[in-house]
């Protein structure tokens, strides 16, 4: 494991300390707590993947208001799901959520699976998420290993190496399973999440208030800042794209993205291929729309997990919709009706700025 690893599993010291701390200092009133409804727990776990609690809370409330149960989600058009997800990011989560709801309806008769192994077979649900759902909803004794838990375990037990590396992750899984208490699994799992989210944070951890301070290897050896090890640095690629902001009769033309890749399945601005110097001519050839004028709009930079994207919008004023009717892959959206549309955040910003600037 690297470094000195202090095991505390013989007397349950880790779990005992964690659960005792959670009773007095953990989070107990989040909207998805105090329920055994697997649908609500599943929804929260998917939304919380790579997203902070404060960001998730309003989305969670709006989602439940529109889709109060699994059957309503499964029956909804995917566009409605994506629209409610707009701005939350990582849109594959929304598509997989919809697919998983349909899978539960067709494969499991509308009854959410009770065991982590079966839950993990649903689209978009990995091993850790499945274990959390099974523990919270059904009391199954299963270990989780999300980012917060990895950080806590690496520090408390002095585990070196990047947690995303296969060998390190396998050791963390073995440790997570070894530490499971015999009872109170739901409280224990929530306590792990809370400790990593509120005290054992990535930056400025509150070691003085941590229940693990007396047994933490990283604190003892002055290695808190270096554990867990950071992802090996790689140069972040910079990509560039030009998009056509085609407007006519107060509306803008949107085109559905491919189902995979960035913004998969969302409506976005059409991309102008490399090498097309004349945007108006390209619009006329591709869409049969005659353009009155074109002009550049302010560029926009957007950061993804693995690359940065510079977006250069080109405004194309078209002579009406012509024969470009809306279909499954194209839609004319009124510039004053953006609020309920499922749009990627950069596209929404471009169109909102354009709408605000128009007379």
GROMACS .gro file of N, CA and C in nm, residues 145 150 154 160-170 172 228-232:
model
   60
  145UNK      N    1  -1.732   0.324  -0.248
  145UNK     CA    2  -1.598   0.380  -0.268
  145UNK      C    3  -1.608   0.500  -0.363
  150UNK      N    4  -1.274   0.743  -0.075
  150UNK     CA    5  -1.134   0.719  -0.113
  150UNK      C    6  -1.041   0.813  -0.038
  154UNK      N    7  -0.760   0.683   0.226
  154UNK     CA    8  -0.619   0.707   0.195
  154UNK      C    9  -0.550   0.780   0.308
  160UNK      N   10  -0.078   0.522  -0.019
  160UNK     CA   11  -0.015   0.603  -0.121
  160UNK      C   12  -0.064   0.561  -0.259
  161UNK      N   13  -0.035   0.646  -0.358
  161UNK     CA   14  -0.073   0.615  -0.496
  161UNK      C   15  -0.203   0.681  -0.535
  162UNK      N   16  -0.218   0.706  -0.663
  162UNK     CA   17  -0.340   0.768  -0.714
  162UNK      C   18  -0.456   0.669  -0.705
  163UNK      N   19  -0.567   0.706  -0.636
  163UNK     CA   20  -0.678   0.611  -0.616
  163UNK      C   21  -0.742   0.562  -0.745
  164UNK      N   22  -0.721   0.635  -0.855
  164UNK     CA   23  -0.778   0.591  -0.982
  164UNK      C   24  -0.699   0.479  -1.048
  165UNK      N   25  -0.579   0.452  -1.000
  165UNK     CA   26  -0.500   0.341  -1.054
  165UNK      C   27  -0.561   0.209  -1.007
  166UNK      N   28  -0.562   0.113  -1.096
  166UNK     CA   29  -0.633  -0.013  -1.069
  166UNK      C   30  -0.585  -0.081  -0.940
  167UNK      N   31  -0.453  -0.090  -0.922
  167UNK     CA   32  -0.401  -0.161  -0.805
  167UNK      C   33  -0.440  -0.090  -0.676
  168UNK      N   34  -0.431   0.042  -0.675
  168UNK     CA   35  -0.469   0.119  -0.555
  168UNK      C   36  -0.617   0.106  -0.529
  169UNK      N   37  -0.697   0.116  -0.634
  169UNK     CA   38  -0.842   0.106  -0.618
  169UNK      C   39  -0.882  -0.031  -0.565
  170UNK      N   40  -0.819  -0.136  -0.611
  170UNK     CA   41  -0.851  -0.271  -0.562
  170UNK      C   42  -0.821  -0.282  -0.413
  172UNK      N   43  -0.822  -0.035  -0.201
  172UNK     CA   44  -0.922   0.046  -0.131
  172UNK      C   45  -1.055  -0.028  -0.120
  228UNK      N   46  -0.505   1.191  -0.059
  228UNK     CA   47  -0.460   1.092  -0.157
  228UNK      C   48  -0.376   1.156  -0.267
  229UNK      N   49  -0.294   1.076  -0.331
  229UNK     CA   50  -0.209   1.127  -0.438
  229UNK      C   51  -0.294   1.181  -0.552
  230UNK      N   52  -0.247   1.289  -0.611
  230UNK     CA   53  -0.320   1.352  -0.721
  230UNK      C   54  -0.308   1.270  -0.848
  231UNK      N   55  -0.402   1.291  -0.936
  231UNK     CA   56  -0.394   1.229  -1.069
  231UNK      C   57  -0.267   1.276  -1.140
  232UNK      N   58  -0.193   1.184  -1.201
  232UNK     CA   59  -0.075   1.227  -1.276
  232UNK      C   60  -0.112   1.333  -1.379
   0.00000   0.00000   0.00000
